[in-house]
Coordinates of C-alpha atoms and ligand atoms in Angstrom, one line a residue:
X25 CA -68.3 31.8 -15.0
X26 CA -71.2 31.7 -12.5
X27 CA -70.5 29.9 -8.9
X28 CA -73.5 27.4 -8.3
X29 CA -73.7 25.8 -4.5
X30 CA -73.9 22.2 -5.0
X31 CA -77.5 20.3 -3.9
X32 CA -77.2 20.1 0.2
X33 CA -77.1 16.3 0.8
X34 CA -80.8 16.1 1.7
X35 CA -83.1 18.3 2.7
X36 CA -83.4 18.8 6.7
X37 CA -87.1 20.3 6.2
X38 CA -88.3 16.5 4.6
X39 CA -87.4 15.8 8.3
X40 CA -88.2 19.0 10.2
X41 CA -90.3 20.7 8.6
X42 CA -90.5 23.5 11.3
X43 CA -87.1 24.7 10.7
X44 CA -88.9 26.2 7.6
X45 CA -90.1 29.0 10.3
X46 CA -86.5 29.0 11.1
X47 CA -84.9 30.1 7.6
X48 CA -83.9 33.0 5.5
X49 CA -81.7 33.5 2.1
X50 CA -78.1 34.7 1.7
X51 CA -76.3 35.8 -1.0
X52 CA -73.3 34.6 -1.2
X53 CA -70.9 36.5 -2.9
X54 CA -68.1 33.6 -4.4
X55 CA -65.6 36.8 -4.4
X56 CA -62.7 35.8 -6.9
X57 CA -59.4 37.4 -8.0
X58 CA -60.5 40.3 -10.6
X59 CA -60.9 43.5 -11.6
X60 CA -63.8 45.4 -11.2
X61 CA -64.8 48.8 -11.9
X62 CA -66.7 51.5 -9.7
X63 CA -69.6 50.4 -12.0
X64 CA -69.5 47.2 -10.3
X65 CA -70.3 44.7 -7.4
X66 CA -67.0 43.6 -6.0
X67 CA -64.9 42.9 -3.0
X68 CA -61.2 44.9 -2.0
X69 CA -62.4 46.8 -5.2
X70 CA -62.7 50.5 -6.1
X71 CA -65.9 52.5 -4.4
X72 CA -68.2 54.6 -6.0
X73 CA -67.0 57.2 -3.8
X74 CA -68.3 61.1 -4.3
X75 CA -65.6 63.8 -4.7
X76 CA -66.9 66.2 -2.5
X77 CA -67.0 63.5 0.8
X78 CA -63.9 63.2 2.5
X79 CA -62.6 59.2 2.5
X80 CA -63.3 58.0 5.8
X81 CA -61.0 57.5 8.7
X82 CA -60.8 55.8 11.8
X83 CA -60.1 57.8 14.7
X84 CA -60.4 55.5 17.5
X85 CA -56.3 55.1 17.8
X86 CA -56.8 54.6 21.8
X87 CA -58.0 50.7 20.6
X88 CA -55.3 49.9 17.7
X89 CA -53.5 47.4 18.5
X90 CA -49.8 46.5 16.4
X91 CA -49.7 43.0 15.6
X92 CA -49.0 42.1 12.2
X93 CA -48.1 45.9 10.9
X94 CA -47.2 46.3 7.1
X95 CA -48.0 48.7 4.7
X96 CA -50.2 48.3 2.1
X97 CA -47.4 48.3 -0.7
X98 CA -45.2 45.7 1.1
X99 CA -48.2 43.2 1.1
X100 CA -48.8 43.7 -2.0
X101 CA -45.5 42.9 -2.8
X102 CA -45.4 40.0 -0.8
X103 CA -48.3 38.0 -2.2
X104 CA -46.7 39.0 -5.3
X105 CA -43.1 37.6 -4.3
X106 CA -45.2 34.2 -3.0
X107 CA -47.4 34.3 -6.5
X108 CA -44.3 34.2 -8.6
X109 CA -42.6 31.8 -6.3
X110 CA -45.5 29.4 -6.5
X111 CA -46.1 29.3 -9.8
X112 CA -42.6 28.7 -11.1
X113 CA -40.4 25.5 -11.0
X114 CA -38.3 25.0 -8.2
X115 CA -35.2 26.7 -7.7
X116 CA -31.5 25.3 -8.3
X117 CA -30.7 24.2 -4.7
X118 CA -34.7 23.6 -3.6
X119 CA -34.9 27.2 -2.6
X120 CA -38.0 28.5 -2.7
X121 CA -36.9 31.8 -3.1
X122 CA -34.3 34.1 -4.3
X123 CA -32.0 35.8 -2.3
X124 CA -32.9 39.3 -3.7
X125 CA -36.7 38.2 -2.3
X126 CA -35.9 37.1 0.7
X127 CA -33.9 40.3 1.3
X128 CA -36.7 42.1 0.0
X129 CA -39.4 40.5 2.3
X130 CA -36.7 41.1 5.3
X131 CA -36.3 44.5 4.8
X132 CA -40.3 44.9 4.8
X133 CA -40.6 42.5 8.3
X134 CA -38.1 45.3 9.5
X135 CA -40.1 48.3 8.8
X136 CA -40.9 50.0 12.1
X137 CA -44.6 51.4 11.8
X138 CA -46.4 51.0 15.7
X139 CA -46.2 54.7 15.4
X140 CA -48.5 55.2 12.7
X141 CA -51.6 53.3 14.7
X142 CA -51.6 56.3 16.6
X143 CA -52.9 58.9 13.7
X144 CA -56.2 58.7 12.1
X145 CA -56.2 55.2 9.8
X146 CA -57.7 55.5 6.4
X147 CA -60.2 53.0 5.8
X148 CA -59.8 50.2 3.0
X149 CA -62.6 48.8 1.0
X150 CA -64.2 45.7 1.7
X151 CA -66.8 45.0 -0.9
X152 CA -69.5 47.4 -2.9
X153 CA -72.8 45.6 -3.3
X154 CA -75.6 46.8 -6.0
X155 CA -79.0 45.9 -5.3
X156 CA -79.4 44.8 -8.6
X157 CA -76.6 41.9 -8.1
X158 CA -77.3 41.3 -4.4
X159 CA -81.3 39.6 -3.9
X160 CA -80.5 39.9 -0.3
X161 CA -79.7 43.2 0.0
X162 CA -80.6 46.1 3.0
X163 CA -80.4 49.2 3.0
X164 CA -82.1 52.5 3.1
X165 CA -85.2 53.3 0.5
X166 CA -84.2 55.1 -1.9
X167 CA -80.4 53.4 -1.8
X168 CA -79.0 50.7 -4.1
X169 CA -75.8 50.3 -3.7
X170 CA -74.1 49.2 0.2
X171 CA -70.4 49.9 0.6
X172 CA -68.2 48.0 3.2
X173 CA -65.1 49.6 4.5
X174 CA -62.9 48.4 7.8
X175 CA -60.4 50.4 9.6
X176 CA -57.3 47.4 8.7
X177 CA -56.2 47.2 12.4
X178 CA -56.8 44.8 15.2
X179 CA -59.0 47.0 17.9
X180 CA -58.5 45.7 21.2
X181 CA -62.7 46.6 21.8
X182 CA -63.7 44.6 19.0
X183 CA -62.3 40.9 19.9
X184 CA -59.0 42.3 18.0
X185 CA -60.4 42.4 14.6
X186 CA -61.3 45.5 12.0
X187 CA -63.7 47.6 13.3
X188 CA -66.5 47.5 9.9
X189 CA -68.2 50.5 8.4
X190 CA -71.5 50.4 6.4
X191 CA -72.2 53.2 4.0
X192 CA -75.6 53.1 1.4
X193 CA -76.1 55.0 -1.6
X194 CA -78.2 56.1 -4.1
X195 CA -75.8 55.4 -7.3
X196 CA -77.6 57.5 -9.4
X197 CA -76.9 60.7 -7.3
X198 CA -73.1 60.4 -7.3
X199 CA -71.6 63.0 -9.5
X200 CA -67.9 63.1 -10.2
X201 CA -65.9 60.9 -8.5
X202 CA -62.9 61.2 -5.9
X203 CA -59.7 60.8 -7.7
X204 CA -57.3 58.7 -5.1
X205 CA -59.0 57.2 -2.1
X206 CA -56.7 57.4 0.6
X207 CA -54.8 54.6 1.8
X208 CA -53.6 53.7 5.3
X209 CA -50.0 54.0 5.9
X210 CA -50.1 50.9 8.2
X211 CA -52.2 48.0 7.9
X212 CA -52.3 44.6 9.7
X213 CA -51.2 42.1 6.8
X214 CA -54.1 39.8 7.9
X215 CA -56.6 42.7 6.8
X216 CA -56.0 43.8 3.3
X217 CA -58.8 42.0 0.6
X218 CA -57.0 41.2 -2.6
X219 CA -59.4 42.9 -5.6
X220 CA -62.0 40.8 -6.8
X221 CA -64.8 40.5 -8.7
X222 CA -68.2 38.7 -7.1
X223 CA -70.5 35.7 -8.5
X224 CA -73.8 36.5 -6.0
X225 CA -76.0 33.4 -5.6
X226 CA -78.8 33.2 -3.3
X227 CA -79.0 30.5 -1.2
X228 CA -81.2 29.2 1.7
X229 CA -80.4 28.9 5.3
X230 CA -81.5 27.4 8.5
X231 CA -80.5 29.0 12.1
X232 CA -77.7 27.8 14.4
X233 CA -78.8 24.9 16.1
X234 CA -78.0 26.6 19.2
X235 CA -80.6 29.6 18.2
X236 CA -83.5 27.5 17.6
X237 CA -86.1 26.7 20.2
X238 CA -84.6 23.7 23.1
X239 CA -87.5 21.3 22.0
X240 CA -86.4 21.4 18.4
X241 CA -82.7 21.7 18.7
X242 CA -82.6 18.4 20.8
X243 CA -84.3 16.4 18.2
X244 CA -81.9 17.5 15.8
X245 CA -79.1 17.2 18.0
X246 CA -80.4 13.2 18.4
X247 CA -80.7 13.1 14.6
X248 CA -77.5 14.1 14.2
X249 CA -75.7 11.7 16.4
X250 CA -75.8 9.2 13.2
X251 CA -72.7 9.8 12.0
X252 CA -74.3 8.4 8.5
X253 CA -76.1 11.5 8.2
X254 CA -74.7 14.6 6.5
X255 CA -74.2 17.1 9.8
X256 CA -76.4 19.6 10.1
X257 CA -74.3 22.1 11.3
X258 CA -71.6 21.8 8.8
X259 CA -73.4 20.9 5.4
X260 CA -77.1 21.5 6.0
X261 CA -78.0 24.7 7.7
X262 CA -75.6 27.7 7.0
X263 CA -73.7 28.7 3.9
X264 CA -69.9 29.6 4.9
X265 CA -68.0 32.2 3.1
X266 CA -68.7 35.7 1.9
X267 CA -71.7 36.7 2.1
X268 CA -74.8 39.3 2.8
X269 CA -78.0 37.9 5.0
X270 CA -78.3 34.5 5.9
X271 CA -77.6 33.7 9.3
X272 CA -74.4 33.3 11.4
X273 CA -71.9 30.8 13.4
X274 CA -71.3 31.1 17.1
X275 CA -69.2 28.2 17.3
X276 CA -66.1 29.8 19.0
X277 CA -67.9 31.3 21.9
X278 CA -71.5 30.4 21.8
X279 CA -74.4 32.6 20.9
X280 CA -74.7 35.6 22.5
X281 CA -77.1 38.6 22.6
X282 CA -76.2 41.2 19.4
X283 CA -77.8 44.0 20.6
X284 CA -78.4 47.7 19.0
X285 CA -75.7 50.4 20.7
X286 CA -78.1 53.4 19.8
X287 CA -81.5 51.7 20.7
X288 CA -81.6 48.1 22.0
X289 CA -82.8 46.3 19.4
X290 CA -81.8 42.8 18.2
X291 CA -79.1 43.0 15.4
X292 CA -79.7 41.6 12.2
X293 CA -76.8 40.2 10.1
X294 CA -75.9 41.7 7.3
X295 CA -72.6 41.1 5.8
X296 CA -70.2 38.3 6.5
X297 CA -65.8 38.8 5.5
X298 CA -64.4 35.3 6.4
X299 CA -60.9 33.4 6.1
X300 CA -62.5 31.1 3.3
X301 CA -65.1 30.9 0.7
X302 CA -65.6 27.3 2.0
X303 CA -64.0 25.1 5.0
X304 CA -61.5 22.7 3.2
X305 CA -61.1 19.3 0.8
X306 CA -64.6 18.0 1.4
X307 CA -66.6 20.6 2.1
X308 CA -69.8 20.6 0.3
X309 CA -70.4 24.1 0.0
X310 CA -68.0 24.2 -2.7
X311 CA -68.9 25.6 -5.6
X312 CA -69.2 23.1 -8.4
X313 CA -66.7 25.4 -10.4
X314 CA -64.2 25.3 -8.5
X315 CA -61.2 23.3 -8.7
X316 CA -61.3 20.8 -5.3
X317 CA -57.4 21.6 -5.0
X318 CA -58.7 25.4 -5.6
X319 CA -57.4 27.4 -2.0
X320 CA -60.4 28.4 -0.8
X321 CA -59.1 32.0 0.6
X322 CA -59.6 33.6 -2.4
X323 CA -59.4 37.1 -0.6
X324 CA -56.3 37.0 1.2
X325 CA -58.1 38.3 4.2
X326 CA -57.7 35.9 7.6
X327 CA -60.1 37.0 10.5
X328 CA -58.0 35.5 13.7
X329 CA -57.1 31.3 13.4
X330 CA -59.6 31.3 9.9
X331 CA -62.8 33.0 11.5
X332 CA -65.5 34.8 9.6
X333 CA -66.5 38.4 10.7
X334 CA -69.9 39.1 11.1
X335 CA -71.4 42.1 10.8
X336 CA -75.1 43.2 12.7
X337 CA -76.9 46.2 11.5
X338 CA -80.3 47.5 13.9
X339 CA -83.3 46.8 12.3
X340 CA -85.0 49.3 13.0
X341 CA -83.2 52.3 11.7
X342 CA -79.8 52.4 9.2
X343 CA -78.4 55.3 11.1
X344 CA -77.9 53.1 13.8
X345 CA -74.3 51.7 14.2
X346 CA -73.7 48.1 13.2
X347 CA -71.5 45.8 15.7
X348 CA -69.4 42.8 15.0
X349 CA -68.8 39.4 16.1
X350 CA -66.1 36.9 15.5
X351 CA -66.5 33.5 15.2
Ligands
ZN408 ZN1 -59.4 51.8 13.8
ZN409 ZN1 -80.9 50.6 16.9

């Protein structure tokens, strides 16, 4: 089943039509609980991932920070615990759940891993993006296939979130695979994508208010004081969720400047992980698909209090390191 963005309530550019110099596409990527293959697009699914290149680690222990620490397995079998506790009826007595689970989920809250932040942490997989699913996809000529992996730890230098790797491809020049990615030993429990499967649909945007030029976001701000109106921030301008492109929120700190590490340049988003596919009951990014009493954290991933996390890549070279920003 596809994902289709409902209609935005109107269409801002019938009343500014400049803001059409102020737009760009995103895909977004509706991920969803699944299973995909190497073959495919996906997010928290298995890479494409050549034999002969060692699975990446992150070595910068010095910024790890242990807040939340779990292993891989345990959350696993928590969300599977909470799953099966969900979907059943209630317990005799109201419980929600069993003794054996609770002891279970107790003896995992006890594990002692702050240690482990200290070695090398194996990277987990974010999403794999094809070209040919993904209209707004960057990368490298010659590439066509964008992998996103993030080292599952808070890192006190990067606002205490994952710090975000980009790797491209060429598909067609991977030869045999690697057999068993490695996985981390110790993972924040905030940081860990549940497998899915993605339904990409392109979608247009319009800037930030707070990133268009003064003359043009005070009009709009004045048009938006009727509280009549659909808001622009909220239902008109940027699509929420998972997605690549498009353009970012700065609503927890403002905009600032998202500037190249190797070369200066002005970052470009390219890939968005968030707490939600959409924000809540009424939000009318929803796709039409899904279920209104549908949770919208279909990934099981929470940046801090239900942030996105954006990620910047410099436009003028790929070999460049990208940068982050939550928000
Ligand atoms: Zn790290
Ligand atoms: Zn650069």
């Amino acid at each position: 089943m596809a994902r289709t963005t409902p209609p935005r309530p109107l269409n801002i550019t019938e009343f500014f039509p400049e803001l059409r110099e102020h737009s760009t596409t995103a895909t977004r990527l509706h991920p969803r609980p699944g299973a995909a293959s190497v073959a495919d697009s996906s997010a928290g699914g298995p890479l494409l991932w050549p034999a002969d290149e060692a699975w990446p680690v992150c070595g910068d222990a010095g910024a790890h920070e242990p807040n939340n620490l779990t292993t891989p397995a345990a959350e696993r079998r928590r969300r599977e615990i909470l799953a099966t506790a969900n979907a059943r009826e209630p317990l005799p007595g109201g419980q929600f759940l069993t003794a054996e689970e609770c002891a279970e989920l107790d003896a995992a809250d006890a594990l002692d891993l702050a240690d482990l932040i200290e070695d090398p942490i194996p990277l987990v997989p974010v999403a794999q993006l094809y070209r040919h699913d993904i209209p707004d996809y960057a990368g490298p000529d010659g590439t066509d296939l964008l992998q996103v992996l993030w080292c599952p730890l808070d890192h006190s230098d990067q606002h205490y979130s994952p710090r975000v790797f980009l790797y491209w491809r060429d598909s067609s020049a991977v030869g045999p695979l690697l057999d068993a990615p490695l996985e981390p030993p110790v993972i924040s429990d905030m940081y860990l994508p549940a497998p899915c499967v993605v339904y990409p649909e392109q979608v247009r945007e319009y800037q930030y208010a707070d990133l268009l030029p003064e003359e043009l976001r005070k009009r709009l701000d004045e048009w938006d004081e009727d509280e009549d109106r659909p808001g622009y921030q909220s239902h008109l301008s940027r699509a929420p969720g998972w997605k690549v492109g498009g353009y970012g929120s700065w609503s927890l700190t403002g905009p600032y400047p998202m500037n190249c590490s190797g070369c200066g340049a002005a970052m470009t988003l390219t890939f968005t992980a968030a707490s939600a596919d959409w924000d809540g009951m009424d939000c009318s990014w929803r796709p039409a698909e899904d279920d209104p009493a549908a949770s919208p954290d279909t990934v099981g991933v929470q940046i801090g209090r239900g942030y996105s996390l954006y990620t910047f890549r410099c436009p003028e070279s790929f070999d460049h390191p990208p940068a982050t920003a939550m928000q």
